[in-house]
mmCIF file of C-alpha atoms and ligand atoms in Angstrom:
data_model
loop_
_atom_site.group_PDB
_atom_site.id
_atom_site.type_symbol
_atom_site.label_atom_id
_atom_site.label_comp_id
_atom_site.label_asym_id
_atom_site.label_seq_id
_atom_site.Cartn_x
_atom_site.Cartn_y
_atom_site.Cartn_z
ATOM 1 C CA MET E 35 0.000 0.000 0.000
ATOM 2 C CA ILE E 36 1.163 3.486 -0.828
ATOM 3 C CA VAL E 37 0.298 6.373 1.498
ATOM 4 C CA ALA E 38 0.989 9.670 -0.311
ATOM 5 C CA ILE E 39 1.502 12.776 1.806
ATOM 6 C CA ASP E 40 1.791 16.065 -0.045
ATOM 7 C CA GLY E 41 1.733 19.656 1.131
ATOM 8 C CA PRO E 42 3.617 22.935 1.199
ATOM 9 C CA ALA E 43 6.867 23.707 3.054
ATOM 10 C CA ALA E 44 6.673 23.372 6.849
ATOM 11 C CA SER E 45 3.151 21.947 6.816
ATOM 12 C CA GLY E 46 4.306 19.162 9.133
ATOM 13 C CA LYS E 47 4.769 16.546 6.399
ATOM 14 C CA SER E 48 8.085 15.127 7.547
ATOM 15 C CA THR E 49 7.214 14.838 11.205
ATOM 16 C CA VAL E 50 3.859 13.281 10.443
ATOM 17 C CA ALA E 51 5.111 10.966 7.676
ATOM 18 C CA ARG E 52 7.962 9.655 9.837
ATOM 19 C CA ALA E 53 5.729 9.026 12.842
ATOM 20 C CA LEU E 54 3.110 7.400 10.636
ATOM 21 C CA ALA E 55 5.642 5.076 8.961
ATOM 22 C CA ARG E 56 6.943 3.979 12.376
ATOM 23 C CA ARG E 57 3.453 3.407 13.667
ATOM 24 C CA LEU E 58 2.316 1.375 10.660
ATOM 25 C CA GLY E 59 5.644 -0.428 10.206
ATOM 26 C CA PHE E 60 5.724 0.917 6.614
ATOM 27 C CA ARG E 61 8.845 2.131 4.827
ATOM 28 C CA TYR E 62 9.322 5.877 4.494
ATOM 29 C CA LEU E 63 10.436 7.800 1.426
ATOM 30 C CA ASP E 64 11.415 11.460 1.752
ATOM 31 C CA THR E 65 11.321 12.787 -1.810
ATOM 32 C CA GLY E 66 12.114 16.361 -0.724
ATOM 33 C CA ALA E 67 15.439 15.043 0.602
ATOM 34 C CA MET E 68 16.204 13.741 -2.907
ATOM 35 C CA TYR E 69 15.670 17.164 -4.534
ATOM 36 C CA ARG E 70 17.668 18.715 -1.706
ATOM 37 C CA ALA E 71 20.488 16.231 -2.352
ATOM 38 C CA VAL E 72 20.645 17.265 -6.018
ATOM 39 C CA ALA E 73 20.664 20.959 -5.003
ATOM 40 C CA GLU E 74 23.410 20.328 -2.468
ATOM 41 C CA GLU E 75 25.516 18.473 -5.030
ATOM 42 C CA ALA E 76 25.043 21.373 -7.477
ATOM 43 C CA LEU E 77 26.256 23.875 -4.875
ATOM 44 C CA GLU E 78 29.137 21.575 -3.932
ATOM 45 C CA GLN E 79 30.230 21.204 -7.573
ATOM 46 C CA GLY E 80 29.672 24.867 -8.370
ATOM 47 C CA VAL E 81 27.054 24.082 -11.035
ATOM 48 C CA SER E 82 24.967 27.125 -11.929
ATOM 49 C CA LEU E 83 21.310 26.908 -10.891
ATOM 50 C CA ASP E 84 20.457 28.349 -14.316
ATOM 51 C CA ASP E 85 22.166 25.531 -16.207
ATOM 52 C CA ALA E 86 19.288 23.071 -16.687
ATOM 53 C CA ALA E 87 21.315 20.630 -18.793
ATOM 54 C CA ALA E 88 24.130 20.407 -16.235
ATOM 55 C CA LEU E 89 21.629 19.993 -13.387
ATOM 56 C CA ALA E 90 19.819 17.231 -15.276
ATOM 57 C CA GLU E 91 23.099 15.415 -15.849
ATOM 58 C CA LEU E 92 23.983 15.810 -12.207
ATOM 59 C CA ALA E 93 20.590 14.404 -11.144
ATOM 60 C CA HIS E 94 21.112 11.326 -13.350
ATOM 61 C CA ALA E 95 24.579 10.724 -11.902
ATOM 62 C CA ALA E 96 23.690 11.498 -8.269
ATOM 63 C CA MET E 97 23.221 7.871 -7.053
ATOM 64 C CA ILE E 98 21.148 9.054 -4.116
ATOM 65 C CA ALA E 99 20.949 6.385 -1.418
ATOM 66 C CA PHE E 100 19.178 6.200 1.919
ATOM 67 C CA GLU E 101 20.814 4.197 4.713
ATOM 68 C CA TYR E 102 18.801 2.634 7.497
ATOM 69 C CA ALA E 103 19.674 1.417 10.983
ATOM 70 C CA GLY E 104 18.102 -1.869 12.104
ATOM 71 C CA ASP E 105 14.426 -2.030 11.253
ATOM 72 C CA ASP E 106 13.704 1.676 11.746
ATOM 73 C CA PRO E 107 11.786 2.736 8.611
ATOM 74 C CA VAL E 108 13.223 6.243 8.886
ATOM 75 C CA TYR E 109 16.621 6.632 7.218
ATOM 76 C CA ARG E 110 19.653 7.481 9.293
ATOM 77 C CA ARG E 111 21.725 8.926 6.462
ATOM 78 C CA ILE E 112 21.331 10.068 2.882
ATOM 79 C CA THR E 113 24.285 9.936 0.516
ATOM 80 C CA VAL E 114 25.067 11.344 -2.926
ATOM 81 C CA ARG E 115 27.636 9.302 -4.833
ATOM 82 C CA GLY E 116 28.691 7.877 -1.474
ATOM 83 C CA ARG E 117 29.088 11.298 0.208
ATOM 84 C CA ASP E 118 27.048 11.811 3.398
ATOM 85 C CA VAL E 119 24.799 14.871 2.894
ATOM 86 C CA THR E 120 22.327 14.256 5.733
ATOM 87 C CA VAL E 121 23.162 17.524 7.493
ATOM 88 C CA ALA E 122 24.250 19.503 4.434
ATOM 89 C CA ILE E 123 20.823 19.239 2.736
ATOM 90 C CA ARG E 124 19.168 21.199 5.572
ATOM 91 C CA THR E 125 21.165 24.429 5.363
ATOM 92 C CA PRO E 126 19.555 27.782 4.442
ATOM 93 C CA GLU E 127 21.707 27.716 1.242
ATOM 94 C CA VAL E 128 20.081 24.477 0.120
ATOM 95 C CA ASP E 129 16.642 25.786 1.184
ATOM 96 C CA ALA E 130 17.253 28.736 -1.108
ATOM 97 C CA ALA E 131 18.516 26.661 -4.057
ATOM 98 C CA VAL E 132 16.219 23.650 -4.060
ATOM 99 C CA SER E 133 13.131 25.103 -5.757
ATOM 100 C CA ALA E 134 15.220 26.157 -8.756
ATOM 101 C CA VAL E 135 16.535 22.614 -9.096
ATOM 102 C CA ALA E 136 13.131 20.961 -8.533
ATOM 103 C CA ARG E 137 11.483 22.914 -11.301
ATOM 104 C CA ILE E 138 13.641 21.398 -14.066
ATOM 105 C CA PRO E 139 11.638 18.695 -15.917
ATOM 106 C CA GLU E 140 14.639 16.376 -16.519
ATOM 107 C CA VAL E 141 15.610 16.548 -12.854
ATOM 108 C CA ARG E 142 12.042 15.646 -11.916
ATOM 109 C CA SER E 143 11.805 12.729 -14.333
ATOM 110 C CA ALA E 144 15.060 11.269 -12.972
ATOM 111 C CA MET E 145 13.801 11.596 -9.384
ATOM 112 C CA VAL E 146 10.323 10.239 -10.165
ATOM 113 C CA ALA E 147 11.785 7.142 -11.866
ATOM 114 C CA GLU E 148 13.950 6.536 -8.803
ATOM 115 C CA GLN E 149 11.016 7.063 -6.435
ATOM 116 C CA ARG E 150 8.873 4.534 -8.320
ATOM 117 C CA ARG E 151 11.738 2.048 -8.290
ATOM 118 C CA CYS E 152 12.254 2.521 -4.522
ATOM 119 C CA ALA E 153 8.595 2.038 -3.674
ATOM 120 C CA ALA E 154 7.802 -0.883 -5.975
ATOM 121 C CA GLY E 155 5.788 -3.554 -4.213
ATOM 122 C CA SER E 156 6.160 -2.192 -0.687
ATOM 123 C CA ASP E 157 3.989 -0.765 2.027
ATOM 124 C CA ILE E 158 5.355 2.736 2.123
ATOM 125 C CA VAL E 159 4.655 6.293 3.253
ATOM 126 C CA VAL E 160 5.897 8.737 0.614
ATOM 127 C CA GLU E 161 6.034 12.474 1.255
ATOM 128 C CA GLY E 162 6.540 15.291 -1.232
ATOM 129 C CA ARG E 163 4.685 17.750 -3.451
ATOM 130 C CA ASP E 164 3.516 15.643 -6.395
ATOM 131 C CA ILE E 165 3.179 12.170 -4.898
ATOM 132 C CA GLY E 166 -0.607 11.790 -5.103
ATOM 133 C CA THR E 167 -0.861 13.692 -8.385
ATOM 134 C CA VAL E 168 2.097 12.503 -10.490
ATOM 135 C CA VAL E 169 4.371 9.926 -8.880
ATOM 136 C CA PHE E 170 1.693 7.584 -7.510
ATOM 137 C CA PRO E 171 -1.688 8.680 -8.877
ATOM 138 C CA ASP E 172 -3.082 5.282 -7.828
ATOM 139 C CA ALA E 173 -1.917 5.542 -4.201
ATOM 140 C CA GLU E 174 -4.535 3.960 -1.929
ATOM 141 C CA VAL E 175 -4.362 6.808 0.595
ATOM 142 C CA LYS E 176 -3.683 10.427 -0.357
ATOM 143 C CA VAL E 177 -3.353 13.195 2.175
ATOM 144 C CA TYR E 178 -2.757 16.875 1.582
ATOM 145 C CA LEU E 179 -1.361 18.469 4.734
ATOM 146 C CA THR E 180 -1.694 22.192 5.322
ATOM 147 C CA ALA E 181 -1.264 24.636 8.171
ATOM 148 C CA SER E 182 -1.743 28.371 8.484
ATOM 149 C CA ALA E 183 1.097 30.530 7.115
ATOM 150 C CA ARG E 184 1.792 31.760 10.619
ATOM 151 C CA GLU E 185 2.079 28.299 12.116
ATOM 152 C CA ARG E 186 4.252 27.062 9.254
ATOM 153 C CA ALA E 187 6.642 29.990 9.735
ATOM 154 C CA ALA E 188 6.781 29.414 13.491
ATOM 155 C CA ARG E 189 7.646 25.737 12.911
ATOM 156 C CA ARG E 190 10.365 26.530 10.388
ATOM 157 C CA LEU E 191 11.855 29.114 12.776
ATOM 158 C CA LYS E 192 11.975 26.492 15.513
ATOM 159 C CA ASP E 193 13.700 24.008 13.145
ATOM 160 C CA ARG E 194 16.240 26.654 12.182
ATOM 161 C CA ALA E 195 16.982 27.540 15.813
ATOM 162 C CA GLY E 196 17.294 23.832 16.669
ATOM 163 C CA ALA E 197 19.857 23.451 13.870
ATOM 164 C CA GLY E 198 21.837 26.441 15.185
ATOM 165 C CA TYR E 199 20.868 28.964 12.473
ATOM 166 C CA GLU E 200 19.786 32.481 13.288
ATOM 167 C CA ALA E 201 16.714 33.744 11.486
ATOM 168 C CA THR E 202 13.880 36.158 12.151
ATOM 169 C CA LEU E 203 10.208 35.350 11.722
ATOM 170 C CA GLU E 204 10.193 37.798 8.811
ATOM 171 C CA ASP E 205 13.051 35.926 7.031
ATOM 172 C CA VAL E 206 11.219 32.665 7.428
ATOM 173 C CA VAL E 207 7.861 34.037 6.283
ATOM 174 C CA SER E 208 9.400 35.433 3.105
ATOM 175 C CA ASP E 209 11.439 32.252 2.477
ATOM 176 C CA ILE E 210 8.335 30.056 2.776
ATOM 177 C CA ALA E 211 6.255 32.416 0.611
ATOM 178 C CA ARG E 212 8.919 32.389 -2.091
ATOM 179 C CA ARG E 213 9.194 28.600 -2.078
ATOM 180 C CA ASP E 214 5.403 28.183 -2.160
ATOM 181 C CA GLU E 215 5.260 30.556 -5.104
ATOM 182 C CA VAL E 216 7.872 28.597 -7.089
ATOM 183 C CA ASP E 217 6.510 25.168 -6.083
ATOM 184 C CA THR E 218 2.883 25.979 -6.957
ATOM 185 C CA THR E 219 3.480 27.902 -10.181
ATOM 186 C CA ARG E 220 6.187 25.815 -11.891
ATOM 187 C CA GLU E 221 5.178 24.213 -15.172
ATOM 188 C CA THR E 222 6.144 20.632 -14.371
ATOM 189 C CA SER E 223 4.221 18.941 -11.556
ATOM 190 C CA PRO E 224 3.289 22.010 -9.533
ATOM 191 C CA LEU E 225 2.106 21.493 -5.975
ATOM 192 C CA THR E 226 -1.672 20.962 -6.169
ATOM 193 C CA VAL E 227 -4.234 18.987 -4.211
ATOM 194 C CA ALA E 228 -5.062 15.649 -5.875
ATOM 195 C CA GLU E 229 -8.803 15.343 -6.578
ATOM 196 C CA ASP E 230 -9.107 12.303 -4.358
ATOM 197 C CA ALA E 231 -6.844 13.559 -1.531
ATOM 198 C CA VAL E 232 -8.105 14.194 1.982
ATOM 199 C CA THR E 233 -6.977 17.631 3.165
ATOM 200 C CA VAL E 234 -5.798 17.671 6.766
ATOM 201 C CA ASP E 235 -5.160 21.034 8.421
ATOM 202 C CA THR E 236 -2.500 20.580 11.102
ATOM 203 C CA THR E 237 -2.865 24.074 12.599
ATOM 204 C CA GLY E 238 -3.212 23.768 16.351
ATOM 205 C CA ARG E 239 -3.226 19.952 16.225
ATOM 206 C CA THR E 240 -0.625 17.703 17.788
ATOM 207 C CA VAL E 241 1.462 15.289 15.719
ATOM 208 C CA ASP E 242 -0.323 12.375 17.410
ATOM 209 C CA GLU E 243 -3.745 13.733 16.485
ATOM 210 C CA VAL E 244 -2.767 14.130 12.840
ATOM 211 C CA VAL E 245 -1.055 10.730 12.672
ATOM 212 C CA GLU E 246 -4.102 9.058 14.202
ATOM 213 C CA ALA E 247 -6.389 10.751 11.695
ATOM 214 C CA ILE E 248 -4.295 9.421 8.790
ATOM 215 C CA GLU E 249 -4.011 6.007 10.404
ATOM 216 C CA ARG E 250 -7.803 5.825 10.395
ATOM 217 C CA LEU E 251 -7.795 6.507 6.642
ATOM 218 C CA VAL E 252 -5.269 3.702 6.163
ATOM 219 C CA HIS E 253 -7.396 1.277 8.176
ATOM 220 C CA VAL E 254 -10.471 2.121 6.099
ATOM 221 C CA ARG E 255 -8.508 0.953 3.029
ATOM 222 C CA ARG E 256 -6.932 -1.986 4.806
ATOM 223 C CA PRO E 257 -9.076 -2.986 7.818
HETATM 224 O O1 DC B 259 9.760 18.900 1.563
HETATM 225 P P1 DC B 259 11.095 19.663 1.424
HETATM 226 O O2 DC B 259 11.066 21.039 2.006
HETATM 227 O O3 DC B 259 12.248 18.865 1.924
HETATM 228 O O4 DC B 259 11.267 19.822 -0.158
HETATM 229 C C1 DC B 259 12.351 20.502 -0.695
HETATM 230 C C2 DC B 259 12.000 21.096 -2.042
HETATM 231 O O5 DC B 259 11.872 20.077 -3.024
HETATM 232 C C3 DC B 259 10.736 21.923 -2.109
HETATM 233 O O6 DC B 259 11.041 23.285 -2.365
HETATM 234 C C4 DC B 259 9.942 21.391 -3.244
HETATM 235 C C5 DC B 259 10.739 20.286 -3.835
HETATM 236 N N1 DC B 259 10.001 19.031 -3.927
HETATM 237 C C6 DC B 259 9.361 18.778 -5.107
HETATM 238 O O7 DC B 259 9.351 19.621 -5.999
HETATM 239 N N2 DC B 259 8.720 17.580 -5.287
HETATM 240 C C7 DC B 259 8.697 16.674 -4.309
HETATM 241 N N3 DC B 259 8.070 15.510 -4.505
HETATM 242 C C8 DC B 259 9.353 16.937 -3.079
HETATM 243 C C9 DC B 259 9.979 18.137 -2.910
#
């Protein structure tokens, strides 16, 4: 069974998808981490974010791999051509670069092919922007997570502080607004709500409440 979780930046997708995968004993696929890994590799190699052909080539050669510890469905490390980028993909520089990389059609087709290969035949929770619409249009459960702009900014600020980066609420609000703009208006696979997705607003709700709500949807499909 595929559980697709889409939604905008800082809507709570990662926290919810990870907790859900652990609870269900499903695998977990973080597709945002894959686009981040390509962006990080581009910055590392000094590839221009305007050079679509070079970025496409880089995406094809990236050999992105997730490493797991024991039977935890949540990966411990992500590597690009064997290089550990787990921490490096979460910097403000990668945040700023990733939308430009993710809007290139050839980068997306390389990532989508890899995502379909990874998920084939498994029970898996997949989070991203286009999972229920493009990558797995036949997913048995589709959720679109949202939260108010204010709450999303507050969450991102907390993440940033936790990772040791200084930022103001204003910085974060404008960063999220810019990413939403690029992600929802790009030509290839823009962020939209799949027709058959259930929208779950996480504003003011705990992670447990949201996870339980999605778990109920899963159990309706697989009692
Ligand atoms: O979920 P995230 O913040 O880690 O995603 C990083 C970026 O990757 C985000 O700006 C949009 C893009 N993305 C995408 O275009 N398609 C996906 N399936 C996942 C992420």
